[in-house]
Amino acid sequence: MYFEYCQEVATDFEKVLESDEEYDVIIYAGENMKVLHAHLFVLRTRSQYFRTGFSKKWAEKKDGKFIFKKPNISYEIFKIILRFIYCGKIDFTNLQSSEVFELLMAVDELSIQTLINCIQEYLIKYKKEFQCSVEILDTFYQHDSFTDLWNFSLRKICEEPEILFNSNKFINLSEHLLEFLLKQDDLNLDEILIWDGLIKWCLAQHSNISHDVKKWDKDNFTTMERTIHRFIPLIRFYGISPEDFNLKVFPYKKLLPDNLINNIFTLHSSNAKVTNEKLNIFNVQSPRKSKDIYDSTLINPQHFAIFSSWIEKENDSHYNARNIPYNFNLLYRASRDGNTAADFHKKCDNKGATIVIAKVTDSEQIVGGYNPLFWNEKCNTNKSTSDSFIFTLTDRTNLQTAKVSYSNGDPNSIQNYSVHGPVFGATDLYENNGSNWCSKSDSISYPKIDEMPIGKFYVDDYEVFQPGNRKSKIENTVKLDTKREYRYNFVIILITQLLNQHQHIHQQIQLHEEDNSVFVMAVDLYVANHILKGLNSKISVMIAEAEAALNSKVEVTELEMILAEEKERDERIMKEFGFWNSNS
């Protein structure tokens, strides 16, 4: 037979505290040094801090009683702590948020770990206002004992960073905490807004510097460069759209590394996939992981961004995780819904366009395909389309390994059979029997992807998503003026590079960074082609390719309108720079 009377013991100890009987410790708490009485045996038994503090070597005694002074902990807070030490009770009901936080700081100093854990749990559950407070965040960041609060707050910030970034106190973040936040891969905020926040923070550190970058002098740029330098590697510049980069980043070009702007303009102007090696880019950070709203156990939003680009036959980076134009709805997961052809058709037939993703067993490779038509086991027919594709990523954690192959329009592009799940091409990629898949080397309907598994292989699981209604294109378009500005800035970068290669041109044009704004706005592709006349054929080809890429960013009618309206002005400018030839 076993009995416990813990509550009775706790109640008796509480009475001992309240009675002041036979106390042998005098505590002076708060700035006013108000007196509290306690018992050495209880304090040393319940707290390592007091066990050490009241050692014979360090303890102060007066009239036979130990003296303990703590001016940085208020009398009211110390009373709460003593009550917990004596009887294990804590009541937050009548405490304000600031008092709870003060209590947390006090028990941390006194190393009462049980109460630290208790207060953390209470703040997480009931005090939402603490989650993104700048002052509180800095405190959590600096205290190892506040692990639960720090992890919770960091997760909330990464999920809803606007709360912090839009706060008036964002500029008060310590540089170490800001650096830590910018390192987070799952900070769920558009990269351009992160850049805006960084500029705002840097400006706040130097109140004497104008918020208008056009008014900065050399000293201002030097000061700001020193402030922002440590954060530049943490910004995912390659995830910023060309328009946003042009409007919000390019004005601060003097703060950025020499090669960064050139590489980004080269990337933005290319319709083809540009590798890091071609751009001479090293240590490029991958895009941040946005909050995963897709119910997938195999892939993340970055993959859906690539799929969206492929569906529209764009390059891999056309969309990113924050501007995905489709709502991908999970129709089927083999491990959840049954891994048979019948299960697949039950969930996916007559649902319109779908994309299939399968993870290859014993690897990080994923394979799959896009059917722009529909599945229907009752048809037992083949369909021709040039919009379907198959794909693979040899490493699903590395988006650079993505490869896609579009149908050549073969009559067997999409096949429907009741005994098979998804079938792409005659033998290009298909589900053969549950986890058993097959891809043959003859590649009848789709150009061969070398990295695609050949023959029979097994998959751990596969999922089928339906690209929902396409979101409005308004969010992905920009005004004509923005496009023109982007073209001007690209051309000025290109011309600057060429001038560096052809020093004799400097005799006719003196292009200085300090006063090139007028030239930037004046130069159009029409002018650039004349300027570049006479250069060697290799450079001429490069300009032709750049022009074609840039023209694709503006509708033809718009481009013609620009050239027609500005031809006269362009000719005048060319005359001023000595490039005009009436026979041109």
Coordinates of C-alpha atoms in Angstrom, one line a residue:
M1 CA 0.0 0.0 0.0
Y2 CA 1.4 3.4 -1.0
F3 CA 0.2 6.9 -0.1
E4 CA 1.4 10.4 -1.1
Y5 CA 0.5 13.7 0.7
C6 CA 2.5 16.1 -1.4
Q7 CA -0.1 18.8 -1.3
E8 CA -0.2 18.7 2.5
V9 CA 3.6 19.1 2.6
A10 CA 3.5 22.0 0.2
T11 CA 0.8 23.7 2.2
D12 CA 2.8 23.3 5.4
F13 CA 5.9 24.8 3.9
E14 CA 3.9 27.7 2.6
K15 CA 2.8 28.4 6.2
V16 CA 6.4 28.3 7.3
L17 CA 7.2 31.0 4.7
E18 CA 4.3 33.2 5.8
S19 CA 5.0 32.8 9.5
D20 CA 8.6 34.0 9.5
E21 CA 9.3 31.5 12.3
E22 CA 12.9 30.7 12.9
Y23 CA 14.1 32.4 9.7
D24 CA 17.9 32.7 9.3
V25 CA 18.1 34.5 6.0
I26 CA 17.4 38.2 5.4
I27 CA 16.8 39.1 1.7
Y28 CA 17.0 42.8 0.6
A29 CA 15.1 43.0 -2.7
G30 CA 14.6 45.8 -5.2
E31 CA 16.0 49.3 -5.4
N32 CA 14.4 50.2 -2.1
M33 CA 15.9 47.1 -0.4
K34 CA 12.6 45.9 1.1
V35 CA 13.1 43.0 3.5
L36 CA 12.0 39.3 3.0
H37 CA 12.7 36.5 5.4
A38 CA 13.6 32.9 4.4
H39 CA 15.2 29.7 5.7
L40 CA 18.7 28.7 4.6
F41 CA 17.9 25.0 4.6
V42 CA 15.0 25.4 2.2
L43 CA 16.9 27.7 -0.2
R44 CA 19.9 25.5 -0.4
T45 CA 17.8 22.4 -0.8
R46 CA 15.7 23.8 -3.7
S47 CA 18.3 25.9 -5.6
Q48 CA 21.9 25.3 -6.7
Y49 CA 22.3 29.1 -6.9
F50 CA 21.6 29.5 -3.2
R51 CA 23.6 26.4 -2.4
T52 CA 26.6 28.1 -3.9
G53 CA 25.8 31.6 -2.8
F54 CA 25.4 30.7 0.8
S55 CA 28.7 28.7 1.0
K56 CA 30.8 29.5 4.0
K57 CA 33.3 31.2 1.8
W58 CA 31.0 33.8 0.3
A59 CA 28.1 34.1 2.7
E60 CA 27.6 37.4 4.5
K61 CA 26.3 37.1 8.1
K62 CA 25.0 39.7 10.6
D63 CA 23.7 38.9 14.0
G64 CA 23.7 35.2 13.2
K65 CA 21.6 35.6 10.1
F66 CA 22.7 35.3 6.4
I67 CA 22.4 38.5 4.4
F68 CA 21.4 38.4 0.7
K69 CA 21.1 41.6 -1.4
K70 CA 19.4 41.6 -4.8
P71 CA 18.6 45.2 -5.9
N72 CA 17.9 44.2 -9.5
I73 CA 15.0 41.9 -8.5
S74 CA 11.9 43.7 -7.2
Y75 CA 10.3 42.8 -3.9
E76 CA 7.1 41.6 -5.6
I77 CA 9.0 39.3 -8.0
F78 CA 11.1 37.9 -5.2
K79 CA 8.0 37.1 -3.2
I80 CA 6.7 35.0 -6.1
I81 CA 10.0 33.2 -6.4
L82 CA 10.1 32.4 -2.7
R83 CA 6.6 31.0 -2.8
F84 CA 7.6 28.7 -5.7
I85 CA 10.7 27.5 -3.8
Y86 CA 8.8 26.7 -0.7
C87 CA 5.6 25.1 -2.0
G88 CA 6.0 24.7 -5.8
K89 CA 3.1 27.1 -6.6
I90 CA 3.0 29.8 -9.2
D91 CA -0.1 31.9 -10.3
F92 CA 0.2 34.0 -13.4
T93 CA -3.5 35.2 -13.3
N94 CA -2.9 38.7 -12.0
L95 CA 0.5 39.3 -13.6
Q96 CA 1.0 41.7 -16.4
S97 CA 3.1 40.5 -19.4
S98 CA 6.0 42.7 -18.3
E99 CA 5.9 41.2 -14.9
V100 CA 6.0 37.7 -16.3
F101 CA 9.0 38.6 -18.4
E102 CA 10.7 40.2 -15.3
L103 CA 10.0 37.0 -13.4
L104 CA 11.6 35.0 -16.2
M105 CA 14.7 37.0 -16.1
A106 CA 15.0 36.7 -12.3
V107 CA 14.6 33.0 -12.2
D108 CA 17.1 32.6 -15.0
E109 CA 19.6 34.6 -12.9
L110 CA 18.8 32.4 -9.9
S111 CA 19.0 29.2 -12.0
I112 CA 15.6 27.8 -11.1
Q113 CA 15.2 25.7 -14.2
T114 CA 11.8 24.2 -13.3
L115 CA 10.3 27.6 -13.1
I116 CA 12.1 28.7 -16.3
N117 CA 10.4 25.9 -18.2
C118 CA 7.1 26.7 -16.6
I119 CA 7.2 30.4 -17.5
Q120 CA 8.3 29.6 -21.1
E121 CA 5.3 27.3 -21.5
Y122 CA 3.0 30.0 -20.2
L123 CA 4.4 32.7 -22.5
I124 CA 4.2 30.5 -25.6
K125 CA 0.6 29.6 -24.9
Y126 CA -0.9 32.8 -23.6
K127 CA 1.3 35.8 -24.3
K128 CA 1.2 36.3 -28.1
E129 CA 2.5 39.9 -27.9
F130 CA 6.0 38.6 -26.9
Q131 CA 6.5 36.5 -30.0
C132 CA 8.0 39.3 -32.2
S133 CA 9.0 42.0 -29.8
V134 CA 12.5 43.2 -30.8
E135 CA 13.7 43.6 -27.2
I136 CA 12.4 40.2 -26.2
L137 CA 13.9 38.5 -29.2
D138 CA 17.3 39.9 -28.4
T139 CA 17.0 38.6 -24.9
F140 CA 15.9 35.2 -26.0
Y141 CA 18.8 35.1 -28.5
Q142 CA 21.3 35.9 -25.8
H143 CA 20.1 33.4 -23.2
D144 CA 20.8 29.7 -23.7
S145 CA 18.3 28.7 -21.1
F146 CA 15.4 30.2 -23.0
T147 CA 15.6 27.5 -25.8
D148 CA 11.9 26.8 -26.0
L149 CA 10.9 30.5 -26.3
W150 CA 13.7 31.2 -28.8
N151 CA 12.7 28.3 -31.0
F152 CA 9.1 29.2 -30.8
S153 CA 9.7 32.9 -31.6
L154 CA 12.1 32.1 -34.4
R155 CA 9.5 29.7 -36.0
K156 CA 6.8 32.4 -35.7
I157 CA 9.0 35.0 -37.3
C158 CA 10.0 32.8 -40.2
E159 CA 6.3 32.0 -40.8
E160 CA 5.1 35.6 -40.5
P161 CA 8.2 37.9 -40.8
E162 CA 6.1 40.9 -41.9
I163 CA 5.2 41.4 -38.2
L164 CA 8.8 42.0 -37.4
F165 CA 10.0 43.7 -40.6
N166 CA 7.1 46.1 -40.6
S167 CA 7.6 47.0 -36.9
N168 CA 8.9 50.4 -36.0
K169 CA 11.4 48.7 -33.7
F170 CA 12.8 46.5 -36.4
I171 CA 15.7 49.0 -36.8
N172 CA 16.6 48.3 -33.1
L173 CA 17.6 44.7 -33.8
S174 CA 21.1 44.0 -32.8
E175 CA 23.4 43.3 -35.8
H176 CA 24.0 39.7 -34.5
L177 CA 20.3 38.9 -34.3
L178 CA 19.7 40.5 -37.7
E179 CA 22.5 38.4 -39.2
F180 CA 21.1 35.3 -37.7
L181 CA 17.6 36.0 -39.1
L182 CA 18.9 36.7 -42.6
K183 CA 20.6 33.3 -42.6
Q184 CA 17.3 31.5 -42.2
D185 CA 16.4 29.5 -45.3
D186 CA 12.7 29.4 -44.3
L187 CA 12.2 33.2 -43.7
N188 CA 8.9 33.4 -45.5
L189 CA 9.2 36.9 -47.1
D190 CA 9.9 38.1 -50.6
E191 CA 13.6 38.6 -51.0
I192 CA 13.1 42.2 -52.2
L193 CA 11.2 43.0 -48.9
I194 CA 14.1 41.5 -47.0
W195 CA 16.5 43.8 -49.0
D196 CA 14.2 46.8 -48.2
G197 CA 14.3 45.9 -44.5
L198 CA 18.1 45.6 -44.6
I199 CA 18.5 49.1 -46.2
K200 CA 16.0 50.5 -43.6
W201 CA 18.1 49.0 -40.8
C202 CA 21.4 50.2 -42.2
L203 CA 20.1 53.8 -42.6
A204 CA 18.8 53.8 -39.1
Q205 CA 22.3 53.2 -37.8
H206 CA 23.4 56.4 -39.4
S207 CA 20.8 59.2 -38.9
N208 CA 23.0 61.7 -40.7
I209 CA 22.7 59.9 -44.1
S210 CA 19.8 60.8 -46.3
H211 CA 17.2 58.2 -47.2
D212 CA 17.5 59.3 -50.8
V213 CA 20.5 57.4 -52.3
K214 CA 20.8 60.0 -55.1
K215 CA 22.0 62.5 -52.4
W216 CA 24.7 60.3 -51.1
D217 CA 28.3 61.4 -51.4
K218 CA 31.4 59.3 -51.4
D219 CA 31.7 59.3 -47.6
N220 CA 28.0 58.2 -47.3
F221 CA 28.6 55.2 -49.6
T222 CA 31.8 54.3 -47.7
T223 CA 29.9 54.4 -44.4
M224 CA 27.0 52.4 -45.7
E225 CA 29.2 49.8 -47.4
R226 CA 31.0 49.1 -44.1
T227 CA 27.6 48.7 -42.3
I228 CA 26.0 46.5 -44.9
H229 CA 29.1 44.5 -45.9
R230 CA 28.5 41.5 -43.5
F231 CA 24.9 41.1 -44.7
I232 CA 25.4 41.1 -48.4
P233 CA 26.2 37.4 -48.7
L234 CA 23.0 36.6 -46.9
I235 CA 20.7 38.2 -49.4
R236 CA 19.4 35.9 -52.2
F237 CA 19.8 38.4 -55.0
Y238 CA 19.2 35.7 -57.6
G239 CA 15.7 35.3 -56.2
I240 CA 14.8 38.9 -56.9
S241 CA 12.8 39.7 -60.0
P242 CA 14.5 41.8 -62.7
E243 CA 12.0 44.6 -62.2
D244 CA 12.5 44.7 -58.4
F245 CA 16.3 44.4 -58.8
N246 CA 16.3 47.4 -61.2
L247 CA 14.1 49.6 -59.1
K248 CA 15.3 48.8 -55.6
V249 CA 18.7 47.2 -55.7
F250 CA 20.5 48.8 -58.7
P251 CA 20.5 52.3 -57.1
Y252 CA 22.7 50.9 -54.4
K253 CA 25.1 49.2 -56.8
K254 CA 28.2 50.8 -55.2
L255 CA 27.4 48.8 -52.0
L256 CA 27.6 45.5 -53.9
P257 CA 30.5 43.3 -55.0
D258 CA 32.0 44.2 -58.4
N259 CA 30.8 41.1 -60.2
L260 CA 27.4 40.7 -58.7
I261 CA 25.4 43.2 -60.8
N262 CA 27.0 42.0 -64.0
N263 CA 26.2 38.4 -63.2
I264 CA 22.6 39.2 -62.3
F265 CA 21.9 41.2 -65.4
T266 CA 23.4 38.4 -67.5
L267 CA 21.1 35.9 -65.7
H268 CA 18.1 38.1 -66.2
S269 CA 18.7 38.7 -69.9
S270 CA 19.1 35.0 -70.7
N271 CA 16.2 32.9 -72.0
A272 CA 18.3 29.8 -71.6
K273 CA 19.4 28.1 -68.4
V274 CA 22.5 29.8 -67.2
T275 CA 24.8 27.8 -64.9
N276 CA 26.8 29.2 -62.0
E277 CA 30.0 28.2 -63.8
K278 CA 29.1 30.3 -66.9
L279 CA 28.4 33.3 -64.6
N280 CA 31.5 32.7 -62.5
I281 CA 29.3 32.8 -59.4
F282 CA 30.5 31.0 -56.3
N283 CA 28.7 30.2 -53.1
V284 CA 25.3 31.3 -54.5
Q285 CA 22.7 30.7 -51.9
S286 CA 19.6 28.8 -53.0
P287 CA 16.2 30.5 -52.7
R288 CA 14.6 30.6 -49.3
K289 CA 12.0 28.0 -48.6
S290 CA 8.6 29.6 -48.4
K291 CA 5.9 28.2 -46.1
D292 CA 4.9 24.9 -47.5
I293 CA 1.2 25.1 -48.4
Y294 CA 1.4 22.0 -50.6
D295 CA 0.6 18.7 -49.2
S296 CA 3.6 16.9 -50.4
T297 CA 5.9 14.5 -48.7
L298 CA 8.3 14.3 -51.6
I299 CA 9.0 17.9 -52.7
N300 CA 8.8 21.5 -51.6
P301 CA 7.5 24.8 -53.1
Q302 CA 10.7 25.4 -55.1
H303 CA 9.9 22.3 -57.1
F304 CA 6.4 23.5 -57.8
A305 CA 7.9 26.8 -59.0
I306 CA 10.0 24.9 -61.5
F307 CA 7.0 22.8 -62.6
S308 CA 5.0 26.0 -63.2
S309 CA 7.8 27.4 -65.4
W310 CA 7.9 24.1 -67.4
I311 CA 4.1 24.0 -67.8
E312 CA 4.4 27.4 -69.5
K313 CA 7.5 26.3 -71.4
E314 CA 9.7 28.9 -69.6
N315 CA 13.2 28.5 -68.2
D316 CA 13.6 26.9 -64.8
S317 CA 13.9 30.2 -62.9
H318 CA 10.9 32.0 -64.5
Y319 CA 8.9 31.5 -61.4
N320 CA 10.1 31.2 -57.8
A321 CA 8.4 29.8 -54.7
R322 CA 6.7 33.1 -53.9
N323 CA 5.0 33.8 -57.3
I324 CA 3.8 30.3 -58.3
P325 CA 0.8 30.9 -60.6
Y326 CA -1.0 27.7 -59.9
N327 CA -2.7 26.1 -57.0
F328 CA -1.4 22.5 -56.9
N329 CA -4.0 20.3 -55.4
L330 CA -3.0 16.8 -54.2
L331 CA -5.2 14.2 -55.9
Y332 CA -3.4 11.0 -55.1
R333 CA -0.6 9.6 -52.9
A334 CA 0.2 6.0 -53.4
S335 CA 1.2 5.3 -49.8
R336 CA -2.1 7.0 -48.6
D337 CA -4.6 6.0 -51.3
G338 CA -3.5 2.6 -52.4
N339 CA -0.7 1.6 -54.7
T340 CA -2.5 0.0 -57.6
A341 CA -3.5 1.2 -61.1
A342 CA -7.2 1.1 -60.0
D343 CA -6.5 3.3 -57.0
F344 CA -4.7 5.8 -59.3
H345 CA -7.5 6.0 -61.8
K346 CA -10.2 6.3 -59.1
K347 CA -8.5 9.4 -57.8
C348 CA -7.1 11.0 -61.0
D349 CA -9.4 10.1 -63.9
N350 CA -11.2 13.0 -65.6
K351 CA -9.6 15.6 -63.4
G352 CA -7.9 17.5 -66.3
A353 CA -4.2 18.4 -66.3
T354 CA -2.0 16.6 -63.7
I355 CA 1.6 16.4 -62.7
V356 CA 3.1 13.1 -61.4
I357 CA 6.1 13.0 -59.0
A358 CA 7.8 9.7 -57.9
K359 CA 10.7 9.2 -55.6
V360 CA 13.2 6.5 -56.7
T361 CA 14.0 3.9 -54.0
D362 CA 17.4 4.1 -52.3
S363 CA 18.2 7.6 -53.8
E364 CA 17.2 11.2 -53.7
Q365 CA 16.2 11.1 -57.3
I366 CA 12.6 12.0 -58.4
V367 CA 11.1 11.4 -61.8
G368 CA 7.7 12.2 -63.2
G369 CA 5.7 13.9 -65.9
Y370 CA 3.0 16.4 -66.8
N371 CA -0.2 15.4 -68.6
P372 CA -2.0 18.6 -70.0
L373 CA -5.0 16.5 -71.0
F374 CA -6.6 13.9 -68.6
W375 CA -6.4 10.4 -67.5
N376 CA -9.2 7.9 -68.2
E377 CA -8.9 4.1 -67.7
K378 CA -12.0 3.5 -69.8
C379 CA -10.6 5.1 -72.9
N380 CA -7.7 2.7 -73.5
T381 CA -6.5 5.3 -76.1
N382 CA -3.3 7.2 -76.9
K383 CA -3.2 11.0 -77.1
S384 CA -1.0 13.3 -79.0
T385 CA 0.2 16.6 -77.5
S386 CA 3.3 18.7 -77.6
D387 CA 2.6 20.3 -74.2
S388 CA 3.3 17.2 -72.0
F389 CA 6.7 16.6 -70.6
I390 CA 8.7 14.1 -68.5
F391 CA 11.4 15.2 -66.0
T392 CA 13.9 14.1 -63.4
L393 CA 16.0 15.6 -60.6
T394 CA 18.9 13.3 -59.8
D395 CA 19.0 15.0 -56.4
R396 CA 15.7 16.5 -55.2
T397 CA 17.5 18.7 -52.7
N398 CA 19.5 20.3 -55.6
L399 CA 17.4 22.1 -58.1
Q400 CA 20.3 22.5 -60.4
T401 CA 20.0 18.8 -61.3
A402 CA 16.5 19.3 -62.8
K403 CA 16.1 18.1 -66.4
V404 CA 12.9 18.3 -68.6
S405 CA 12.0 16.8 -71.9
Y406 CA 8.9 17.9 -73.9
S407 CA 6.8 15.6 -76.1
N408 CA 7.7 15.6 -79.8
G409 CA 4.0 15.5 -80.6
D410 CA 4.1 11.7 -81.0
P411 CA 0.6 10.0 -81.1
N412 CA 1.6 8.1 -77.9
S413 CA 2.5 11.2 -75.8
I414 CA -0.1 10.2 -73.2
Q415 CA -1.5 6.7 -72.9
N416 CA -4.5 5.5 -70.9
Y417 CA -4.7 1.8 -69.7
S418 CA -6.7 0.3 -66.9
V419 CA -3.8 -2.0 -66.0
H420 CA -1.3 0.8 -65.6
G421 CA -1.1 4.0 -63.6
P422 CA 0.4 7.1 -65.4
V423 CA 2.0 6.3 -68.8
F424 CA 4.1 8.9 -70.6
G425 CA 5.0 7.9 -74.2
A426 CA 5.1 4.5 -75.6
T427 CA 7.9 3.3 -73.3
D428 CA 9.4 6.6 -72.1
L429 CA 8.1 6.5 -68.5
Y430 CA 5.3 4.6 -66.9
E431 CA 4.0 2.9 -63.8
N432 CA 4.1 -0.9 -64.4
N433 CA 2.9 -2.5 -61.3
G434 CA 2.5 -0.6 -58.0
S435 CA 6.0 0.4 -56.9
N436 CA 7.5 -1.1 -60.1
W437 CA 8.2 1.6 -62.7
C438 CA 9.9 1.5 -66.1
S439 CA 11.7 3.8 -68.5
K440 CA 13.2 2.3 -71.7
S441 CA 16.1 3.7 -73.6
D442 CA 14.4 4.1 -77.1
S443 CA 12.8 7.4 -76.1
I444 CA 10.0 7.3 -78.7
S445 CA 7.8 10.2 -77.6
Y446 CA 10.2 12.4 -75.6
P447 CA 13.8 13.3 -76.3
K448 CA 16.1 11.2 -74.1
I449 CA 17.1 12.5 -70.6
D450 CA 20.4 10.8 -69.8
E451 CA 19.8 11.0 -66.1
M452 CA 16.5 9.1 -66.3
P453 CA 16.7 5.6 -64.9
I454 CA 16.8 2.9 -67.6
G455 CA 14.7 -0.3 -67.4
K456 CA 12.8 -1.3 -64.4
F457 CA 13.2 0.5 -61.1
Y458 CA 11.3 0.9 -57.8
V459 CA 9.8 4.0 -56.2
D460 CA 9.1 4.6 -52.5
D461 CA 6.0 6.6 -53.2
Y462 CA 4.4 8.8 -55.9
E463 CA 2.0 11.7 -55.8
V464 CA -0.3 13.3 -58.4
F465 CA -1.2 17.0 -58.3
Q466 CA -3.7 19.0 -60.2
P467 CA -2.5 22.5 -61.3
G468 CA -5.6 24.5 -60.2
N469 CA -6.9 27.7 -61.8
R470 CA -4.1 29.9 -63.0
K471 CA -3.7 32.9 -60.8
S472 CA -4.0 36.4 -62.3
K473 CA -1.0 37.4 -64.4
I474 CA -1.3 41.0 -63.1
E475 CA 0.9 40.2 -60.1
N476 CA 3.7 39.0 -62.5
T477 CA 3.6 41.9 -65.0
V478 CA 5.1 45.4 -64.7
K479 CA 4.5 48.7 -66.3
L480 CA 6.2 49.7 -69.5
D481 CA 8.3 52.4 -67.8
T482 CA 9.7 49.7 -65.5
K483 CA 10.7 47.5 -68.4
R484 CA 12.3 50.4 -70.2
E485 CA 14.3 51.3 -67.1
Y486 CA 15.5 47.7 -66.8
R487 CA 16.6 47.7 -70.5
Y488 CA 18.4 51.0 -70.0
N489 CA 20.3 49.7 -67.0
F490 CA 21.2 46.5 -68.7
V491 CA 22.5 48.3 -71.7
I492 CA 24.6 50.7 -69.6
I493 CA 26.2 47.7 -67.8
L494 CA 26.9 46.0 -71.2
I495 CA 28.3 49.1 -72.8
T496 CA 30.5 49.7 -69.7
Q497 CA 31.9 46.2 -70.1
L498 CA 32.6 46.7 -73.8
L499 CA 34.2 50.1 -73.2
N500 CA 36.6 48.4 -70.8
Q501 CA 37.5 46.0 -73.6
H502 CA 37.9 48.8 -76.2
Q503 CA 39.9 51.6 -74.6
H504 CA 40.0 53.7 -77.7
I505 CA 36.3 54.4 -77.4
H506 CA 37.1 56.2 -74.2
Q507 CA 38.5 59.0 -76.3
Q508 CA 35.0 59.7 -77.6
I509 CA 32.9 58.8 -74.5
Q510 CA 33.8 59.6 -70.9
L511 CA 31.4 57.4 -68.9
H512 CA 31.7 58.2 -65.2
E513 CA 29.7 56.3 -62.5
E514 CA 29.1 59.6 -60.7
D515 CA 27.2 61.3 -63.5
N516 CA 25.9 58.5 -65.8
S517 CA 22.2 58.8 -64.9
V518 CA 21.4 61.0 -67.9
F519 CA 23.3 58.6 -70.2
V520 CA 21.5 55.7 -68.7
M521 CA 18.1 57.2 -69.4
A522 CA 19.1 58.3 -72.9
V523 CA 20.7 55.1 -74.3
D524 CA 18.3 52.7 -75.9
L525 CA 19.0 49.5 -77.9
Y526 CA 18.7 51.7 -81.0
V527 CA 21.6 53.8 -79.8
A528 CA 23.5 50.9 -78.5
N529 CA 23.6 49.2 -81.9
H530 CA 25.1 52.3 -83.5
I531 CA 27.6 52.7 -80.7
L532 CA 28.7 49.2 -81.2
K533 CA 29.2 49.4 -85.0
G534 CA 32.7 48.8 -85.9
L535 CA 33.4 46.4 -83.0
N536 CA 34.6 42.9 -83.8
S537 CA 32.0 40.3 -84.9
K538 CA 32.1 38.4 -81.7
I539 CA 30.9 41.3 -79.7
S540 CA 28.3 42.2 -82.4
V541 CA 26.9 38.7 -82.0
M542 CA 26.8 39.1 -78.2
I543 CA 24.9 42.4 -78.6
A544 CA 22.5 40.8 -81.1
E545 CA 21.7 38.0 -78.6
A546 CA 21.3 40.5 -75.8
E547 CA 19.0 42.6 -77.9
A548 CA 16.9 39.6 -78.7
A549 CA 16.7 38.7 -75.1
L550 CA 15.7 42.2 -74.0
N551 CA 13.2 42.6 -76.8
S552 CA 11.4 39.6 -75.5
K553 CA 10.7 41.4 -72.3
V554 CA 8.7 44.1 -74.0
E555 CA 5.8 43.6 -76.5
V556 CA 6.9 44.3 -80.1
T557 CA 4.3 47.1 -80.5
E558 CA 5.6 48.7 -77.3
L559 CA 9.2 48.5 -78.5
E560 CA 8.3 50.0 -81.9
M561 CA 6.5 52.8 -80.1
I562 CA 9.5 53.6 -77.9
L563 CA 11.9 53.7 -80.9
A564 CA 9.5 55.8 -82.9
E565 CA 9.0 58.4 -80.1
E566 CA 12.6 58.6 -79.1
K567 CA 14.4 58.2 -82.4
E568 CA 14.9 62.0 -82.8
R569 CA 16.2 62.3 -79.3
D570 CA 18.5 59.4 -79.8
E571 CA 20.0 60.9 -82.9
R572 CA 20.6 64.2 -81.0
I573 CA 22.4 62.3 -78.2
M574 CA 24.5 60.3 -80.6
K575 CA 25.6 63.5 -82.3
E576 CA 26.6 64.9 -79.0
F577 CA 28.7 61.8 -78.3
G578 CA 30.2 61.9 -81.8
F579 CA 28.6 58.7 -83.0
W580 CA 26.1 60.0 -85.5
N581 CA 26.4 59.2 -89.2
S582 CA 23.7 60.6 -91.5
N583 CA 24.1 57.5 -93.6
S584 CA 23.4 55.2 -90.7

